[in-house]
Amino acid sequence: MSKQSDTAHSPKQLQTDMHWKENIVYEIYVRSFNDSNGDGVGDLRGILEKIDYIADLGVTAVWLSPIFDSPNRDYGYDVIDYRNIHPQYGTLDDFDELLQALHDREIRLIMEIVPNHTSGDHPWFQAAISGPDNPYRDYYIWRSGDGKGNPPNNWTSFLGDSAWTLDESSGEYYFHTYASHQPDLNWENPKVREEIIGALDFWLEKGVDGFRVDTANVLSKNTDFPDTDDTERVQGSGEHFYKNGPRIHEYLREMREKAFSRYPVFTLGEASQVELEDVENYTLPERRELDLILMIEASKICDEPNDMWQSKPWKLSHMKDIMRKWLKDLHEDAWIGMYLSNHDHVRMVSYLGDDLEHREASAKMLAVFLMTLRGTPNLLQGEELGMTNAHFFNSIDDIKEQQALAYYEQRVHEKGEDPETILRRVLEKNRDHSRTPMQWTDEAGAGFTTGKPWQRINPNHSEINAAEQENDPHSVLNLYRRMISLRRDHPVLTLGTYEPVLDDHEHIYAYLRENDDERWLVVLNFSRTATACELPADLRQQLESADCVIGSDDSQAASFAQGPTDLDAYAYFVFRIG
Ligand code: GLC
């Protein structure tokens, strides 16, 4: 890649002719990426050591999971200082060096901001809890109980317990969407908004290129806090009273006006429980709120609606419905970020593919899928190697993430449910699957650390690792590099229309991507068995003179034009047909 001039540190000069829509984002879960000092935890200097690997992937932006100072009970999503870095990850000087190194390679740095809640250890909350008269009290949300020992309402948090915790000294309850150690900030208070905008400014002044705005659509609550009827729901039962809440657009516009709009940056909003109209309201450019909403539905396709820890089988028709909504029905000027997995979900090859017999084939098919969908793709570290779930986890002691631990605790210890059933659910779906350390080499420590890793390393690093894949032209890694470069060279894959083909097929997923200049056809076999595929006659005809630009098998690619073709398990083909 070409290097930029010495002045690249200024974000204004970094702005290239690439519009923000055309980014390809690589998620770095910092704790698990690369450990430079042997303490078992990934860090900023570890990322610097791998800077050329990141550049060689061809991605245009990296998103860093939160690196703020934090007690790390939710690994940085529990902030105690929005303007400082956790010592385990490094220093502000390391951060500046990393930012410069990325900018030198024309890669943008996207920070995380967690505006909805702080850690209970944050000095603001420590002051707030010291008494109702403290000036910081109103930084958080306090209400009285019902006088009979019950919390102000019946909502549950996303950890499944009450969304309210009693402060015994004052007799009042504080509100938390997530864990009780993550109290929600009171966005009704203008001082809170100023504090967050000040923190954004701090990083913007340093030259960061954007933010993932954590839980972006929950900031404004229905301040009457009415009871919910949704009592079947285990986690987040009151959410329709605070997702896309009454003042949310005002708050986002304020952040945009006072912070983001003053710099050439872009924003990715994390938001669940959104429909087309919500995403349009958040992202249509003239509304001046967020640039894109991260589309969460595909990664939750197996979740039972009332309890995310219980799974249901997923069908390709459901995936097609999800994509139709977000890629075809959404207003053409609204925008989404597309991901199949991130640090909150299991590994995509394990739930959408087959991580045993067809691991490599299905990881490649998913690479082609993610890189040919409309929207801004977000790729989780390790997906480019086809890293899998941690099937070696076998006890609750292997799990470190708080949502899984809370579910186990509530179900087994408080409700007395069958420990084996609950353990099975937790082992299947915990978020640590996507957080095991990067598999750089087949050595002990997987090239991730020379010390004791904070989370166990997947033993399959002996076969699945970056070093092994680096020089194999047919590896998952090298396919990702080719797909990313194809996407960068052909904006139609980002911006073009999306039109499903063979929409009723149970195993084949095919679609056209088109703009004024180009027309592309993607054909994917989502099944672990060979599947017959017959394209409509007009497409067959066009394929007679088309190039298969990327495909899993040349002879199968050539036979589409003739008639029904037997496709191998997880076969993939990308044709340029015009
Ligand atoms: C977001 C983050 C998740 C975190 C939660 C609470 O969903 O992605 O990791 O636990 O917010 O901040």
Coordinates of C-alpha atoms and ligand atoms in Angstrom, one line a residue:
M1 CA 0.0 0.0 0.0
S2 CA 1.2 3.5 -0.7
K3 CA 2.3 5.5 2.3
Q4 CA 0.9 8.9 3.1
S5 CA 2.9 12.0 3.8
D6 CA 4.3 12.9 7.3
T7 CA 1.3 15.1 7.9
A8 CA -1.2 12.2 7.8
H9 CA -1.8 12.6 11.5
S10 CA -4.3 15.3 10.7
P11 CA -7.6 13.6 10.1
K12 CA -8.5 16.2 7.5
Q13 CA -5.6 15.2 5.4
L14 CA -6.4 11.5 5.9
Q15 CA -9.8 12.0 4.3
T16 CA -9.4 10.4 0.8
D17 CA -11.8 10.2 -2.0
M18 CA -13.4 7.2 -0.3
H19 CA -16.7 8.0 1.1
W20 CA -17.4 6.6 4.6
K21 CA -19.8 4.0 3.0
E22 CA -16.9 2.3 1.3
N23 CA -15.0 1.3 4.4
I24 CA -14.1 -2.2 5.3
V25 CA -13.8 -2.4 9.0
Y26 CA -11.7 -4.9 11.0
E27 CA -12.7 -5.3 14.6
I28 CA -9.8 -5.7 16.9
Y29 CA -10.8 -7.1 20.3
V30 CA -7.7 -5.7 21.9
R31 CA -7.4 -8.1 24.9
S32 CA -7.1 -11.0 22.5
F33 CA -5.2 -9.7 19.5
N34 CA -1.5 -9.7 20.4
D35 CA 0.4 -9.4 23.7
S36 CA 3.7 -7.5 23.4
N37 CA 4.8 -7.8 27.0
G38 CA 4.1 -11.3 28.1
D39 CA 1.3 -10.5 30.7
G40 CA -1.2 -12.6 28.8
V41 CA -3.3 -9.7 27.7
G42 CA -3.3 -8.1 24.2
D43 CA -2.2 -4.5 24.1
L44 CA -1.6 -1.5 21.8
R45 CA 2.1 -2.2 21.2
G46 CA 0.9 -5.7 20.2
I47 CA -1.3 -4.2 17.5
L48 CA 1.7 -2.1 16.3
E49 CA 3.7 -5.4 15.9
K50 CA 1.0 -6.6 13.6
I51 CA 0.4 -3.4 11.7
D52 CA 1.6 -4.9 8.3
Y53 CA -0.6 -7.9 8.7
I54 CA -3.6 -5.5 9.1
A55 CA -2.5 -3.4 6.2
D56 CA -2.0 -6.5 4.0
L57 CA -5.6 -7.5 4.7
G58 CA -6.6 -4.4 2.8
V59 CA -9.1 -3.2 5.3
T60 CA -9.6 0.6 5.4
A61 CA -10.5 1.0 9.1
V62 CA -9.9 -0.8 12.4
W63 CA -12.4 -0.6 15.2
L64 CA -10.8 -1.0 18.6
S65 CA -12.8 -2.6 21.4
P66 CA -12.9 -0.3 24.4
I67 CA -9.4 0.5 25.8
F68 CA -10.5 3.0 28.5
D69 CA -9.5 2.6 32.1
S70 CA -11.9 0.1 33.6
P71 CA -12.2 -2.6 36.3
N72 CA -12.8 -4.9 33.3
R73 CA -15.9 -6.7 34.6
D74 CA -17.4 -6.1 31.2
Y75 CA -14.0 -5.7 29.6
G76 CA -14.0 -2.0 29.0
Y77 CA -17.7 -1.5 28.6
D78 CA -17.5 -0.4 32.3
V79 CA -15.6 2.8 32.0
I80 CA -13.9 4.6 34.9
D81 CA -12.1 7.2 32.8
Y82 CA -13.2 8.2 29.3
R83 CA -9.9 10.0 28.7
N84 CA -7.4 7.5 29.7
I85 CA -6.2 4.0 28.7
H86 CA -6.2 0.9 30.8
P87 CA -2.6 0.4 31.9
Q88 CA -2.8 -3.2 30.6
Y89 CA -3.3 -1.9 27.1
G90 CA -0.6 0.7 27.2
T91 CA -0.3 4.5 27.4
L92 CA -1.6 7.5 25.6
D93 CA 1.8 7.7 23.8
D94 CA 1.3 4.1 22.6
F95 CA -2.1 5.2 21.3
D96 CA -0.6 8.2 19.4
E97 CA 2.0 5.9 17.9
L98 CA -0.6 3.4 16.8
L99 CA -2.8 6.1 15.3
Q100 CA 0.1 7.4 13.3
A101 CA 1.1 4.0 12.1
L102 CA -2.4 3.3 10.9
H103 CA -2.7 6.7 9.2
D104 CA 0.7 6.1 7.5
R105 CA -1.0 3.1 5.9
E106 CA -4.2 5.0 5.1
I107 CA -6.2 3.0 7.7
R108 CA -8.7 4.8 9.8
L109 CA -9.0 4.2 13.6
I110 CA -12.5 3.9 15.0
M111 CA -12.8 4.2 18.7
E112 CA -15.5 2.8 20.9
I113 CA -17.6 5.2 23.0
V114 CA -19.8 3.9 25.8
P115 CA -22.2 6.8 26.4
N116 CA -25.1 4.9 28.1
H117 CA -23.4 3.8 31.3
T118 CA -20.2 4.0 33.3
S119 CA -18.6 1.6 35.8
G120 CA -20.0 1.8 39.3
D121 CA -16.3 2.6 40.2
H122 CA -16.3 5.7 38.1
P123 CA -15.7 8.8 40.3
W124 CA -19.0 10.2 39.1
F125 CA -20.9 7.3 40.5
Q126 CA -18.9 7.1 43.6
A127 CA -19.8 10.7 44.3
A128 CA -23.5 10.1 43.3
I129 CA -23.9 7.3 45.7
S130 CA -22.4 9.2 48.6
G131 CA -25.8 11.0 49.1
P132 CA -28.8 12.5 47.4
D133 CA -27.4 16.0 47.8
N134 CA -24.2 15.3 46.0
P135 CA -24.0 17.4 42.7
Y136 CA -23.2 14.2 40.8
R137 CA -26.4 12.4 42.0
D138 CA -28.3 13.6 39.0
Y139 CA -25.6 12.1 36.6
Y140 CA -27.5 8.8 37.1
I141 CA -31.1 7.7 37.3
W142 CA -32.7 7.3 40.7
R143 CA -36.2 6.4 41.7
S144 CA -38.0 5.3 44.9
G145 CA -39.3 1.7 45.2
D146 CA -43.0 0.9 45.7
G147 CA -42.7 1.2 49.5
K148 CA -43.2 -2.6 49.8
G149 CA -39.6 -3.5 49.2
N150 CA -40.0 -3.8 45.4
P151 CA -38.0 -1.8 42.8
P152 CA -39.6 1.1 40.9
N153 CA -40.8 -1.2 38.1
N154 CA -40.7 -4.7 36.8
W155 CA -38.1 -4.3 34.0
T156 CA -35.2 -6.7 33.7
S157 CA -31.6 -5.8 32.7
F158 CA -29.8 -7.6 29.9
L159 CA -28.3 -9.8 32.5
G160 CA -31.7 -11.0 33.4
D161 CA -32.0 -9.6 37.0
S162 CA -34.0 -6.5 37.9
A163 CA -32.9 -3.3 36.1
W164 CA -32.8 -1.5 39.5
T165 CA -30.5 -1.9 42.4
L166 CA -31.2 -0.6 45.8
D167 CA -28.8 1.9 47.4
E168 CA -29.4 1.0 51.0
S169 CA -28.0 4.2 52.5
S170 CA -30.5 6.4 50.7
G171 CA -33.3 3.9 50.2
E172 CA -33.4 4.8 46.5
Y173 CA -32.8 2.6 43.5
Y174 CA -30.5 3.3 40.5
F175 CA -31.2 2.1 37.0
H176 CA -29.0 -0.1 34.9
T177 CA -29.7 -1.5 31.4
Y178 CA -26.8 -3.9 31.9
A179 CA -25.1 -5.2 35.1
S180 CA -25.7 -3.5 38.4
H181 CA -22.0 -2.4 38.3
Q182 CA -22.9 -0.5 35.1
P183 CA -25.3 2.3 36.2
D184 CA -27.0 4.2 33.3
L185 CA -26.1 7.8 32.9
N186 CA -29.0 10.3 33.0
W187 CA -29.0 11.8 29.5
E188 CA -31.8 14.2 30.6
N189 CA -29.1 16.0 32.5
P190 CA -27.3 18.5 30.1
K191 CA -24.1 18.2 32.2
V192 CA -23.9 14.4 31.3
R193 CA -24.3 15.2 27.6
E194 CA -21.5 17.8 27.9
E195 CA -19.2 15.3 29.7
I196 CA -19.6 12.7 26.9
I197 CA -19.2 15.4 24.2
G198 CA -16.0 16.5 26.0
A199 CA -14.7 12.9 26.0
L200 CA -15.5 12.6 22.3
D201 CA -13.6 15.8 21.6
F202 CA -10.6 14.5 23.5
W203 CA -10.2 11.6 21.0
L204 CA -11.3 13.6 18.0
E205 CA -8.5 16.2 18.7
K206 CA -6.0 13.3 18.7
G207 CA -7.1 12.5 15.2
V208 CA -9.3 9.4 15.5
D209 CA -11.5 8.8 12.5
G210 CA -14.8 7.8 14.0
F211 CA -16.6 6.0 16.8
R212 CA -18.7 2.9 17.3
V213 CA -21.4 4.3 19.5
D214 CA -22.2 1.5 22.0
T215 CA -25.9 0.8 22.5
A216 CA -26.6 4.0 20.6
N217 CA -30.4 3.8 20.7
V218 CA -31.0 3.4 24.4
L219 CA -29.9 6.8 25.8
S220 CA -33.4 8.3 26.1
K221 CA -35.8 6.5 28.6
N222 CA -39.5 6.9 29.1
T223 CA -39.0 8.8 32.4
D224 CA -42.3 7.6 33.8
F225 CA -40.7 4.1 34.0
P226 CA -44.1 2.3 33.6
D227 CA -44.3 -1.4 34.3
T228 CA -44.0 -3.6 31.2
D229 CA -46.5 -6.4 30.1
D230 CA -43.6 -8.2 28.5
T231 CA -43.1 -10.4 31.5
E232 CA -42.2 -13.6 29.6
R233 CA -39.1 -11.9 28.4
V234 CA -36.0 -12.9 30.4
Q235 CA -33.4 -10.2 29.4
G236 CA -34.2 -6.5 28.8
S237 CA -37.9 -6.9 29.3
G238 CA -38.7 -3.1 29.5
E239 CA -36.7 -2.3 26.4
H240 CA -39.5 -0.9 24.3
F241 CA -39.6 2.0 26.9
Y242 CA -36.1 3.0 26.2
K243 CA -35.0 1.7 22.8
N244 CA -35.5 4.5 20.2
G245 CA -36.9 6.5 23.2
P246 CA -38.5 9.9 23.2
R247 CA -35.5 12.2 23.0
I248 CA -33.0 9.9 21.3
H249 CA -32.9 11.8 18.0
E250 CA -32.3 15.1 19.8
Y251 CA -29.3 13.5 21.7
L252 CA -27.7 12.0 18.7
R253 CA -28.1 15.3 16.8
E254 CA -26.5 17.1 19.7
M255 CA -23.5 14.8 19.6
R256 CA -23.2 15.2 15.9
E257 CA -23.4 18.9 15.9
K258 CA -21.1 19.6 18.9
A259 CA -18.5 16.8 18.2
F260 CA -18.6 14.6 15.1
S261 CA -19.5 17.2 12.5
R262 CA -16.4 19.3 13.4
Y263 CA -14.1 16.5 12.1
P264 CA -14.0 14.3 9.0
V265 CA -15.2 11.2 10.8
F266 CA -17.9 8.6 10.6
T267 CA -20.1 6.9 13.3
L268 CA -21.3 3.4 13.6
G269 CA -24.3 3.0 15.9
E270 CA -24.9 -0.3 17.7
A271 CA -28.7 -0.6 17.9
S272 CA -31.0 -3.6 18.3
Q273 CA -34.8 -3.5 18.1
V274 CA -34.8 -1.3 15.1
E275 CA -37.1 -1.4 12.2
L276 CA -36.6 0.2 8.7
E277 CA -38.1 3.5 9.8
D278 CA -35.8 3.7 12.8
V279 CA -32.7 3.0 10.8
E280 CA -33.8 5.6 8.2
N281 CA -34.3 8.1 11.0
Y282 CA -30.9 7.4 12.4
T283 CA -28.9 7.4 9.2
L284 CA -30.5 9.5 6.4
P285 CA -27.8 12.0 5.8
E286 CA -30.0 15.1 6.0
R287 CA -31.1 14.1 9.5
R288 CA -27.5 14.5 10.8
E289 CA -27.5 11.8 13.4
L290 CA -25.3 8.7 12.8
D291 CA -23.7 7.4 9.6
L292 CA -24.7 3.8 9.9
I293 CA -26.5 1.3 12.1
L294 CA -24.8 -2.0 12.7
M295 CA -27.2 -4.7 11.6
I296 CA -27.5 -7.1 14.5
E297 CA -30.2 -9.5 13.2
A298 CA -28.1 -12.0 11.3
S299 CA -25.9 -12.7 14.3
K300 CA -29.0 -13.4 16.4
I301 CA -30.7 -15.6 13.9
C302 CA -30.6 -18.6 16.3
D303 CA -31.8 -16.8 19.4
E304 CA -35.2 -17.5 20.9
P305 CA -37.0 -14.1 21.2
N306 CA -37.8 -14.4 24.9
D307 CA -34.5 -15.8 26.1
M308 CA -31.3 -15.3 24.1
W309 CA -29.6 -18.2 25.8
Q310 CA -32.1 -20.6 24.2
S311 CA -31.5 -21.5 20.5
K312 CA -33.8 -22.4 17.6
P313 CA -32.6 -23.9 14.3
W314 CA -32.1 -21.2 11.6
K315 CA -33.3 -21.5 8.0
L316 CA -31.8 -19.9 4.9
S317 CA -35.2 -18.4 4.1
H318 CA -35.0 -16.5 7.4
M319 CA -31.5 -15.2 6.5
K320 CA -32.8 -14.1 3.1
D321 CA -35.7 -12.3 4.7
I322 CA -33.4 -10.4 7.0
M323 CA -31.2 -9.4 4.1
R324 CA -34.1 -8.4 1.9
K325 CA -35.2 -6.0 4.6
W326 CA -31.9 -4.3 5.2
L327 CA -30.3 -4.5 1.7
K328 CA -33.4 -4.0 -0.6
D329 CA -36.2 -2.5 1.3
L330 CA -34.2 0.1 3.3
H331 CA -34.3 3.6 1.8
E332 CA -31.4 3.8 -0.6
D333 CA -29.7 6.7 1.2
A334 CA -30.0 5.1 4.7
W335 CA -27.1 2.9 5.5
I336 CA -26.1 -0.2 7.6
G337 CA -23.0 -1.8 8.8
M338 CA -23.0 -5.5 8.0
Y339 CA -21.5 -8.2 10.3
L340 CA -22.1 -11.8 10.9
S341 CA -20.1 -12.0 14.1
N342 CA -18.5 -9.7 16.6
H343 CA -17.2 -9.9 20.2
D344 CA -20.8 -10.3 21.5
H345 CA -21.6 -13.5 19.5
V346 CA -20.3 -16.9 18.6
R347 CA -18.0 -17.4 15.7
M348 CA -19.8 -17.3 12.3
V349 CA -18.2 -20.4 10.9
S350 CA -19.5 -22.3 13.8
Y351 CA -23.2 -21.2 13.6
L352 CA -23.7 -20.4 10.0
G353 CA -21.2 -22.8 8.5
D354 CA -19.8 -26.2 9.6
D355 CA -16.7 -25.9 11.7
L356 CA -15.8 -29.6 11.5
E357 CA -15.8 -31.4 8.2
H358 CA -16.3 -28.3 6.0
R359 CA -14.6 -25.7 8.2
E360 CA -12.4 -24.3 5.4
A361 CA -15.0 -24.5 2.7
S362 CA -17.7 -22.9 4.8
A363 CA -15.4 -20.2 6.1
K364 CA -14.6 -19.3 2.6
M365 CA -18.2 -19.2 1.5
L366 CA -19.0 -16.9 4.4
A367 CA -16.1 -14.6 3.4
V368 CA -17.6 -14.3 -0.1
F369 CA -21.0 -13.7 1.5
L370 CA -19.9 -10.9 3.8
M371 CA -17.8 -9.2 1.2
T372 CA -20.5 -9.1 -1.5
L373 CA -23.3 -7.7 0.6
R374 CA -24.5 -4.1 0.4
G375 CA -23.5 -2.0 3.5
T376 CA -20.2 -1.5 5.3
P377 CA -18.7 -4.9 6.3
N378 CA -17.3 -5.4 9.7
L379 CA -14.9 -8.3 10.1
L380 CA -14.1 -9.7 13.5
Q381 CA -10.4 -10.6 14.1
G382 CA -9.8 -14.3 13.4
E383 CA -12.7 -14.6 11.0
E384 CA -10.2 -14.2 8.2
L385 CA -8.5 -17.4 9.4
G386 CA -11.8 -19.3 9.8
M387 CA -11.3 -19.4 13.6
T388 CA -14.0 -21.5 15.3
N389 CA -16.0 -21.6 18.6
A390 CA -14.1 -22.8 21.7
H391 CA -15.5 -26.3 21.8
F392 CA -13.0 -27.1 24.4
F393 CA -14.8 -25.1 27.0
N394 CA -16.5 -27.6 29.2
S395 CA -17.2 -26.0 32.6
I396 CA -18.6 -22.8 33.9
D397 CA -15.0 -22.0 35.1
D398 CA -13.9 -21.7 31.5
I399 CA -16.2 -18.7 31.0
K400 CA -15.2 -15.2 31.7
E401 CA -17.9 -13.0 30.2
Q402 CA -20.5 -11.6 32.6
Q403 CA -23.7 -12.2 30.7
A404 CA -23.1 -16.0 30.6
L405 CA -22.0 -16.1 34.2
A406 CA -25.1 -14.1 35.3
Y407 CA -27.4 -16.4 33.5
Y408 CA -25.9 -19.5 35.0
E409 CA -26.0 -18.0 38.5
Q410 CA -29.7 -16.9 38.2
R411 CA -30.9 -20.1 36.6
V412 CA -29.0 -22.7 38.6
H413 CA -28.4 -21.1 42.0
E414 CA -31.4 -18.7 42.3
K415 CA -34.1 -20.6 40.4
G416 CA -32.8 -24.2 41.0
E417 CA -33.0 -25.2 37.3
D418 CA -31.1 -28.2 36.0
P419 CA -27.4 -27.3 36.0
E420 CA -26.6 -29.5 32.9
T421 CA -29.3 -27.9 30.8
I422 CA -28.2 -24.4 31.7
L423 CA -24.5 -25.3 31.3
R424 CA -25.2 -26.6 27.8
R425 CA -26.9 -23.4 26.8
V426 CA -24.1 -21.3 28.2
L427 CA -21.4 -23.4 26.7
E428 CA -23.1 -23.1 23.3
K429 CA -23.6 -19.4 23.2
N430 CA -21.2 -17.5 25.5
R431 CA -19.4 -14.5 24.1
D432 CA -16.0 -15.9 24.9
H433 CA -16.2 -18.0 21.8
S434 CA -15.3 -14.9 19.8
R435 CA -12.8 -13.6 22.3
T436 CA -10.3 -16.4 22.5
P437 CA -6.8 -15.2 21.6
M438 CA -5.8 -14.7 17.9
Q439 CA -4.1 -17.8 16.5
W440 CA -0.9 -16.4 14.9
T441 CA 1.2 -19.6 14.9
D442 CA 1.1 -23.3 16.0
E443 CA 3.5 -22.7 18.9
A444 CA 2.5 -22.8 22.6
G445 CA 0.8 -19.4 23.2
A446 CA -0.2 -19.4 19.5
G447 CA 2.2 -16.5 18.9
F448 CA -0.3 -14.4 20.9
T449 CA 1.6 -14.4 24.2
T450 CA 4.7 -15.7 25.9
G451 CA 2.9 -15.7 29.2
K452 CA -0.3 -17.2 30.6
P453 CA -3.1 -16.0 28.3
W454 CA -6.1 -14.3 30.0
Q455 CA -8.4 -16.6 28.2
R456 CA -7.6 -20.2 27.0
I457 CA -6.2 -20.5 23.5
N458 CA -8.1 -22.8 21.2
P459 CA -6.0 -26.0 20.8
N460 CA -6.9 -26.0 17.1
H461 CA -4.3 -23.3 16.6
S462 CA -2.0 -26.2 15.7
E463 CA -3.9 -26.3 12.4
I464 CA -5.7 -22.9 12.2
N465 CA -3.2 -20.1 12.4
A466 CA -2.0 -17.1 10.4
A467 CA 1.5 -18.3 9.8
E468 CA 0.3 -21.5 8.1
Q469 CA -2.2 -19.6 5.9
E470 CA 0.1 -16.8 4.9
N471 CA 1.8 -18.7 2.2
D472 CA -1.0 -20.9 1.1
P473 CA -2.6 -19.3 -1.9
H474 CA -5.8 -21.3 -1.2
S475 CA -6.2 -20.4 2.4
V476 CA -9.1 -18.6 4.0
L477 CA -6.8 -15.7 4.8
N478 CA -5.8 -15.3 1.1
L479 CA -9.4 -15.5 0.0
Y480 CA -10.3 -12.7 2.4
R481 CA -7.5 -10.6 0.9
R482 CA -8.8 -11.2 -2.6
M483 CA -12.4 -10.5 -1.6
I484 CA -11.4 -7.3 0.2
S485 CA -9.4 -6.1 -2.8
L486 CA -12.2 -7.0 -5.2
R487 CA -14.7 -5.0 -3.0
R488 CA -12.4 -2.0 -3.0
D489 CA -11.9 -2.1 -6.8
H490 CA -15.6 -2.5 -7.6
P491 CA -17.8 -0.1 -5.7
V492 CA -20.9 -1.9 -7.1
L493 CA -20.3 -4.5 -4.4
T494 CA -20.8 -1.9 -1.7
L495 CA -23.2 0.6 -3.2
G496 CA -25.0 -1.4 -6.0
T497 CA -28.6 -2.6 -5.7
Y498 CA -29.2 -6.1 -4.2
E499 CA -31.7 -8.3 -6.0
P500 CA -32.3 -11.9 -4.8
V501 CA -32.4 -14.8 -7.3
L502 CA -33.8 -18.3 -6.6
D503 CA -35.4 -16.8 -3.6
D504 CA -37.3 -19.9 -2.6
H505 CA -34.3 -22.3 -2.8
E506 CA -33.7 -23.8 0.6
H507 CA -29.9 -24.2 0.2
I508 CA -28.7 -21.9 -2.5
Y509 CA -28.4 -18.2 -1.8
A510 CA -27.9 -16.2 -5.0
Y511 CA -28.2 -12.5 -5.7
L512 CA -27.3 -9.8 -8.2
R513 CA -25.5 -6.6 -7.4
E514 CA -25.8 -3.9 -10.0
N515 CA -25.1 -0.2 -10.7
D516 CA -25.0 1.9 -13.9
D517 CA -21.7 0.4 -14.9
E518 CA -21.6 -3.2 -13.7
R519 CA -23.7 -6.3 -12.9
W520 CA -22.5 -9.1 -10.7
L521 CA -24.0 -12.4 -9.7
V522 CA -23.1 -14.3 -6.5
V523 CA -24.1 -17.9 -6.0
L524 CA -23.5 -19.6 -2.6
N525 CA -24.3 -23.1 -1.4
F526 CA -25.2 -22.7 2.3
S527 CA -25.6 -26.5 2.7
R528 CA -23.2 -29.1 4.0
T529 CA -24.2 -31.4 1.1
A530 CA -23.9 -31.2 -2.6
T531 CA -26.9 -29.3 -4.1
A532 CA -28.3 -28.9 -7.5
C533 CA -28.6 -25.4 -8.8
E534 CA -30.4 -24.2 -11.9
L535 CA -30.3 -20.5 -12.7
P536 CA -33.1 -18.8 -14.6
A537 CA -32.7 -18.9 -18.4
D538 CA -31.8 -15.2 -18.9
L539 CA -29.0 -15.5 -16.3
R540 CA -27.7 -18.7 -17.9
Q541 CA -27.5 -17.0 -21.2
Q542 CA -25.6 -14.1 -19.7
L543 CA -23.2 -16.5 -18.1
E544 CA -22.1 -17.8 -21.4
S545 CA -19.9 -14.9 -21.9
A546 CA -19.3 -13.9 -18.2
D547 CA -16.1 -14.2 -16.1
C548 CA -16.2 -16.2 -12.9
V549 CA -14.0 -13.8 -11.0
I550 CA -13.8 -15.9 -7.8
G551 CA -15.1 -19.5 -7.5
S552 CA -14.6 -22.7 -5.5
D553 CA -14.5 -24.9 -8.6
D554 CA -13.8 -24.0 -12.2
S555 CA -15.7 -26.8 -13.9
Q556 CA -18.8 -26.1 -11.8
A557 CA -18.5 -22.4 -12.6
A558 CA -18.4 -23.2 -16.3
S559 CA -21.4 -25.5 -16.3
F560 CA -23.9 -22.9 -14.9
A561 CA -24.5 -21.7 -18.4
Q562 CA -25.5 -25.1 -19.6
G563 CA -28.2 -26.0 -17.1
P564 CA -28.5 -27.6 -13.7
T565 CA -25.2 -27.8 -11.9
D566 CA -24.3 -29.9 -8.9
L567 CA -22.5 -27.6 -6.4
D568 CA -20.2 -28.9 -3.7
A569 CA -21.0 -28.3 -0.1
Y570 CA -20.4 -24.6 0.6
A571 CA -19.5 -23.8 -3.0
Y572 CA -19.1 -20.1 -3.9
F573 CA -19.0 -18.2 -7.2
V574 CA -18.8 -14.5 -8.0
F575 CA -19.4 -13.7 -11.7
R576 CA -19.1 -10.4 -13.4
I577 CA -21.9 -10.5 -16.0
G578 CA -22.0 -7.0 -17.3
Ligands
GLC1 C1 -22.7 -3.6 23.8 C2 -21.3 -4.3 23.7 C3 -21.2 -5.4 24.7 C4 -21.4 -4.8 26.1 C5 -22.7 -4.0 26.2 C6 -22.8 -3.2 27.4 O1 -23.7 -4.5 23.4 O2 -21.1 -4.7 22.4 O3 -20.0 -6.1 24.6 O4 -21.4 -5.8 27.0 O5 -22.8 -3.1 25.1 O6 -21.9 -2.1 27.3

